[in-house]
Amino acid sequence: MMTKASTEIKLNRHDDIYEKLVLLHDGLSDEESRILNAKLIITLINQVGDPDIVIDLMDKIKINSEESHPNQKNDG
């Protein structure tokens, strides 16, 4: 049985985390920001530790993105 990911908001201190994320990118080039984002994503995926949950979240995010932008072409 595949574990289902929760999309319930559990995070507190949203503003602190957003501010830290913005500051983390301050002064970086676009390429450096993409690399930083990739490293952050991989680190957070590792922290979750359950590939089924990560895959389920990816699927949910993809569906939500497509519903939010139905006319946007997806090249990838």
Short mmCIF file of N, CA, C and O in Angstrom, two decimals:
data_model
loop_
_atom_site.label_atom_id
_atom_site.label_comp_id
_atom_site.label_asym_id
_atom_site.label_seq_id
_atom_site.Cartn_x
_atom_site.Cartn_y
_atom_site.Cartn_z
N MET A 1 0.84 -1.19 0.00
CA MET A 1 0.00 0.00 0.00
C MET A 1 0.88 1.25 0.00
O MET A 1 1.79 1.38 0.80
N MET A 2 0.61 2.15 -0.92
CA MET A 2 1.39 3.37 -1.03
C MET A 2 0.95 4.38 0.03
O MET A 2 -0.23 4.60 0.24
N THR A 3 1.92 4.98 0.69
CA THR A 3 1.64 6.01 1.68
C THR A 3 1.21 7.28 0.96
O THR A 3 1.83 7.69 -0.01
N LYS A 4 0.14 7.90 1.44
CA LYS A 4 -0.34 9.14 0.84
C LYS A 4 0.23 10.33 1.59
O LYS A 4 0.32 10.33 2.81
N ALA A 5 0.60 11.33 0.85
CA ALA A 5 1.17 12.54 1.42
C ALA A 5 0.05 13.46 1.89
O ALA A 5 -1.00 13.54 1.27
N SER A 6 0.30 14.12 2.98
CA SER A 6 -0.64 15.10 3.50
C SER A 6 -0.32 16.47 2.93
O SER A 6 0.85 16.88 2.90
N THR A 7 -1.34 17.18 2.48
CA THR A 7 -1.14 18.56 2.03
C THR A 7 -1.67 19.55 3.07
O THR A 7 -1.74 20.74 2.80
N GLU A 8 -2.01 19.02 4.24
CA GLU A 8 -2.45 19.88 5.33
C GLU A 8 -1.29 20.78 5.76
O GLU A 8 -0.15 20.33 5.90
N ILE A 9 -1.57 22.06 5.95
CA ILE A 9 -0.53 23.01 6.35
C ILE A 9 -0.17 22.77 7.82
O ILE A 9 -1.02 22.87 8.70
N LYS A 10 1.08 22.42 8.04
CA LYS A 10 1.57 22.14 9.38
C LYS A 10 2.65 23.14 9.80
O LYS A 10 3.08 23.14 10.94
N LEU A 11 3.06 23.95 8.89
CA LEU A 11 4.17 24.86 9.09
C LEU A 11 3.73 26.10 9.86
O LEU A 11 2.70 26.70 9.55
N ASN A 12 4.51 26.45 10.87
CA ASN A 12 4.29 27.74 11.51
C ASN A 12 5.48 28.62 11.18
O ASN A 12 6.44 28.17 10.57
N ARG A 13 5.42 29.87 11.51
CA ARG A 13 6.48 30.84 11.20
C ARG A 13 6.70 30.97 9.69
O ARG A 13 7.84 31.05 9.21
N HIS A 14 5.60 30.99 8.95
CA HIS A 14 5.68 31.11 7.49
C HIS A 14 6.54 32.29 7.05
O HIS A 14 7.37 32.16 6.16
N ASP A 15 6.31 33.44 7.68
CA ASP A 15 7.03 34.64 7.28
C ASP A 15 8.53 34.52 7.50
O ASP A 15 9.33 34.97 6.68
N ASP A 16 8.92 33.91 8.61
CA ASP A 16 10.35 33.73 8.89
C ASP A 16 11.01 32.85 7.83
O ASP A 16 12.12 33.13 7.37
N ILE A 17 10.32 31.79 7.46
CA ILE A 17 10.88 30.87 6.47
C ILE A 17 10.94 31.52 5.09
O ILE A 17 11.93 31.40 4.37
N TYR A 18 9.89 32.25 4.73
CA TYR A 18 9.90 32.95 3.44
C TYR A 18 11.03 33.98 3.40
O TYR A 18 11.78 34.06 2.42
N GLU A 19 11.18 34.75 4.48
CA GLU A 19 12.25 35.75 4.53
C GLU A 19 13.62 35.08 4.41
O GLU A 19 14.49 35.57 3.67
N LYS A 20 13.83 33.97 5.09
CA LYS A 20 15.10 33.26 5.02
C LYS A 20 15.36 32.77 3.59
O LYS A 20 16.48 32.86 3.09
N LEU A 21 14.32 32.27 2.94
CA LEU A 21 14.46 31.78 1.56
C LEU A 21 14.83 32.92 0.62
O LEU A 21 15.71 32.77 -0.23
N VAL A 22 14.18 34.07 0.78
CA VAL A 22 14.50 35.22 -0.07
C VAL A 22 15.95 35.66 0.16
O VAL A 22 16.70 35.90 -0.78
N LEU A 23 16.35 35.76 1.43
CA LEU A 23 17.72 36.17 1.76
C LEU A 23 18.75 35.17 1.26
O LEU A 23 19.86 35.55 0.88
N LEU A 24 18.38 33.91 1.25
CA LEU A 24 19.28 32.86 0.78
C LEU A 24 19.65 33.07 -0.68
O LEU A 24 20.76 32.78 -1.11
N HIS A 25 18.71 33.64 -1.45
CA HIS A 25 18.93 33.87 -2.88
C HIS A 25 19.51 35.24 -3.18
O HIS A 25 19.90 35.51 -4.32
N ASP A 26 19.57 36.10 -2.17
CA ASP A 26 20.04 37.47 -2.37
C ASP A 26 21.45 37.49 -2.95
O ASP A 26 22.37 36.87 -2.41
N GLY A 27 21.62 38.19 -4.06
CA GLY A 27 22.92 38.34 -4.68
C GLY A 27 23.34 37.20 -5.59
O GLY A 27 24.42 37.25 -6.18
N LEU A 28 22.50 36.17 -5.71
CA LEU A 28 22.85 35.04 -6.58
C LEU A 28 22.39 35.29 -8.01
O LEU A 28 21.38 35.95 -8.25
N SER A 29 23.11 34.73 -8.94
CA SER A 29 22.67 34.77 -10.34
C SER A 29 21.49 33.80 -10.49
O SER A 29 21.21 33.00 -9.59
N ASP A 30 20.82 33.85 -11.63
CA ASP A 30 19.72 32.91 -11.89
C ASP A 30 20.21 31.46 -11.80
O ASP A 30 19.55 30.61 -11.22
N GLU A 31 21.38 31.21 -12.39
CA GLU A 31 21.94 29.85 -12.37
C GLU A 31 22.28 29.41 -10.94
O GLU A 31 21.99 28.28 -10.54
N GLU A 32 22.86 30.30 -10.17
CA GLU A 32 23.18 29.98 -8.77
C GLU A 32 21.91 29.72 -7.96
O GLU A 32 21.88 28.83 -7.12
N SER A 33 20.86 30.48 -8.24
CA SER A 33 19.58 30.27 -7.55
C SER A 33 18.97 28.92 -7.91
O SER A 33 18.42 28.23 -7.05
N ARG A 34 19.08 28.53 -9.19
CA ARG A 34 18.57 27.22 -9.60
C ARG A 34 19.34 26.10 -8.91
O ARG A 34 18.74 25.12 -8.44
N ILE A 35 20.64 26.25 -8.80
CA ILE A 35 21.46 25.24 -8.12
C ILE A 35 21.10 25.18 -6.64
O ILE A 35 20.95 24.10 -6.07
N LEU A 36 20.96 26.34 -6.02
CA LEU A 36 20.57 26.39 -4.61
C LEU A 36 19.21 25.73 -4.40
O LEU A 36 19.03 24.94 -3.46
N ASN A 37 18.25 26.03 -5.27
CA ASN A 37 16.92 25.41 -5.17
C ASN A 37 17.02 23.90 -5.29
O ASN A 37 16.36 23.16 -4.54
N ALA A 38 17.82 23.42 -6.23
CA ALA A 38 17.98 21.98 -6.41
C ALA A 38 18.56 21.33 -5.15
O ALA A 38 18.08 20.29 -4.69
N LYS A 39 19.57 21.97 -4.57
CA LYS A 39 20.18 21.44 -3.35
C LYS A 39 19.18 21.43 -2.20
O LYS A 39 19.11 20.46 -1.43
N LEU A 40 18.40 22.50 -2.09
CA LEU A 40 17.39 22.58 -1.03
C LEU A 40 16.33 21.50 -1.22
O LEU A 40 15.95 20.82 -0.26
N ILE A 41 15.87 21.32 -2.44
CA ILE A 41 14.85 20.31 -2.72
C ILE A 41 15.37 18.91 -2.39
O ILE A 41 14.68 18.13 -1.72
N ILE A 42 16.57 18.59 -2.83
CA ILE A 42 17.15 17.27 -2.55
C ILE A 42 17.30 17.06 -1.04
O ILE A 42 17.01 15.99 -0.52
N THR A 43 17.74 18.09 -0.34
CA THR A 43 17.90 17.99 1.12
C THR A 43 16.56 17.76 1.80
O THR A 43 16.44 16.92 2.71
N LEU A 44 15.52 18.48 1.36
CA LEU A 44 14.20 18.30 1.96
C LEU A 44 13.61 16.93 1.62
O LEU A 44 12.97 16.30 2.47
N ILE A 45 13.82 16.46 0.40
CA ILE A 45 13.37 15.12 0.02
C ILE A 45 14.04 14.08 0.91
O ILE A 45 13.40 13.15 1.40
N ASN A 46 15.32 14.24 1.14
CA ASN A 46 16.04 13.32 2.01
C ASN A 46 15.47 13.36 3.43
O ASN A 46 15.35 12.34 4.10
N GLN A 47 15.10 14.55 3.88
CA GLN A 47 14.54 14.69 5.22
C GLN A 47 13.20 13.97 5.33
O GLN A 47 12.90 13.35 6.35
N VAL A 48 12.38 14.05 4.28
CA VAL A 48 11.10 13.33 4.27
C VAL A 48 11.38 11.84 4.36
O VAL A 48 10.75 11.12 5.14
N GLY A 49 12.30 11.36 3.54
CA GLY A 49 12.79 10.00 3.64
C GLY A 49 11.92 8.90 3.05
O GLY A 49 12.35 7.77 2.97
N ASP A 50 10.72 9.21 2.63
CA ASP A 50 9.82 8.19 2.08
C ASP A 50 9.54 8.52 0.62
O ASP A 50 8.82 9.48 0.32
N PRO A 51 10.10 7.73 -0.31
CA PRO A 51 9.92 8.05 -1.73
C PRO A 51 8.46 8.06 -2.17
O PRO A 51 8.09 8.84 -3.05
N ASP A 52 7.62 7.23 -1.58
CA ASP A 52 6.20 7.22 -1.95
C ASP A 52 5.54 8.55 -1.61
O ASP A 52 4.73 9.06 -2.39
N ILE A 53 5.88 9.11 -0.47
CA ILE A 53 5.31 10.41 -0.09
C ILE A 53 5.81 11.50 -1.03
O ILE A 53 5.03 12.34 -1.49
N VAL A 54 7.09 11.48 -1.35
CA VAL A 54 7.65 12.49 -2.24
C VAL A 54 7.00 12.41 -3.62
O VAL A 54 6.59 13.43 -4.19
N ILE A 55 6.85 11.22 -4.14
CA ILE A 55 6.23 11.03 -5.46
C ILE A 55 4.77 11.48 -5.43
O ILE A 55 4.29 12.15 -6.35
N ASP A 56 4.05 11.14 -4.36
CA ASP A 56 2.65 11.56 -4.23
C ASP A 56 2.55 13.08 -4.20
O ASP A 56 1.69 13.67 -4.85
N LEU A 57 3.44 13.73 -3.46
CA LEU A 57 3.44 15.20 -3.42
C LEU A 57 3.75 15.80 -4.78
O LEU A 57 3.12 16.78 -5.19
N MET A 58 4.70 15.22 -5.50
CA MET A 58 5.01 15.70 -6.84
C MET A 58 3.79 15.62 -7.74
O MET A 58 3.49 16.55 -8.50
N ASP A 59 3.09 14.49 -7.67
CA ASP A 59 1.88 14.32 -8.48
C ASP A 59 0.83 15.36 -8.11
O ASP A 59 0.19 15.95 -8.99
N LYS A 60 0.62 15.59 -6.82
CA LYS A 60 -0.38 16.57 -6.37
C LYS A 60 0.00 17.98 -6.81
O LYS A 60 -0.86 18.74 -7.24
N ILE A 61 1.27 18.33 -6.71
CA ILE A 61 1.71 19.66 -7.11
C ILE A 61 1.54 19.83 -8.62
O ILE A 61 1.09 20.87 -9.09
N LYS A 62 1.86 18.81 -9.38
CA LYS A 62 1.72 18.86 -10.84
C LYS A 62 0.26 19.08 -11.22
O LYS A 62 -0.06 19.94 -12.04
N ILE A 63 -0.64 18.33 -10.60
CA ILE A 63 -2.08 18.46 -10.88
C ILE A 63 -2.57 19.85 -10.52
O ILE A 63 -3.27 20.49 -11.28
N ASN A 64 -2.19 20.34 -9.33
CA ASN A 64 -2.61 21.68 -8.91
C ASN A 64 -2.07 22.75 -9.84
O ASN A 64 -2.76 23.72 -10.14
N SER A 65 -0.85 22.59 -10.31
CA SER A 65 -0.25 23.55 -11.22
C SER A 65 -1.00 23.56 -12.55
O SER A 65 -1.27 24.62 -13.11
N GLU A 66 -1.34 22.39 -13.05
CA GLU A 66 -2.07 22.30 -14.31
C GLU A 66 -3.46 22.90 -14.18
O GLU A 66 -3.95 23.54 -15.10
N GLU A 67 -4.11 22.71 -13.03
CA GLU A 67 -5.44 23.27 -12.81
C GLU A 67 -5.37 24.79 -12.68
O GLU A 67 -6.28 25.49 -13.12
N SER A 68 -4.29 25.31 -12.12
CA SER A 68 -4.13 26.75 -11.93
C SER A 68 -3.78 27.46 -13.23
O SER A 68 -4.07 28.63 -13.41
N HIS A 69 -3.11 26.75 -14.15
CA HIS A 69 -2.66 27.34 -15.40
C HIS A 69 -3.04 26.43 -16.57
O HIS A 69 -2.18 25.88 -17.25
N PRO A 70 -4.35 26.29 -16.86
CA PRO A 70 -4.78 25.33 -17.89
C PRO A 70 -4.33 25.66 -19.29
O PRO A 70 -4.21 24.78 -20.12
N ASN A 71 -4.05 26.92 -19.59
CA ASN A 71 -3.65 27.31 -20.95
C ASN A 71 -2.15 27.39 -21.13
O ASN A 71 -1.67 27.69 -22.21
N GLN A 72 -1.41 27.12 -20.06
CA GLN A 72 0.06 27.20 -20.14
C GLN A 72 0.59 25.93 -20.78
O GLN A 72 0.26 24.82 -20.38
N LYS A 73 1.45 26.10 -21.79
CA LYS A 73 2.06 24.97 -22.47
C LYS A 73 3.12 24.36 -21.58
O LYS A 73 3.93 25.04 -20.99
N ASN A 74 3.14 23.02 -21.48
CA ASN A 74 4.13 22.31 -20.69
C ASN A 74 5.10 21.65 -21.65
O ASN A 74 4.75 20.72 -22.36
N ASP A 75 6.35 22.14 -21.67
CA ASP A 75 7.35 21.60 -22.58
C ASP A 75 8.15 20.46 -21.95
O ASP A 75 9.02 19.92 -22.58
N GLY A 76 7.89 20.13 -20.71
CA GLY A 76 8.74 19.13 -20.09
C GLY A 76 7.97 18.12 -19.43
O GLY A 76 8.11 17.19 -18.86
#
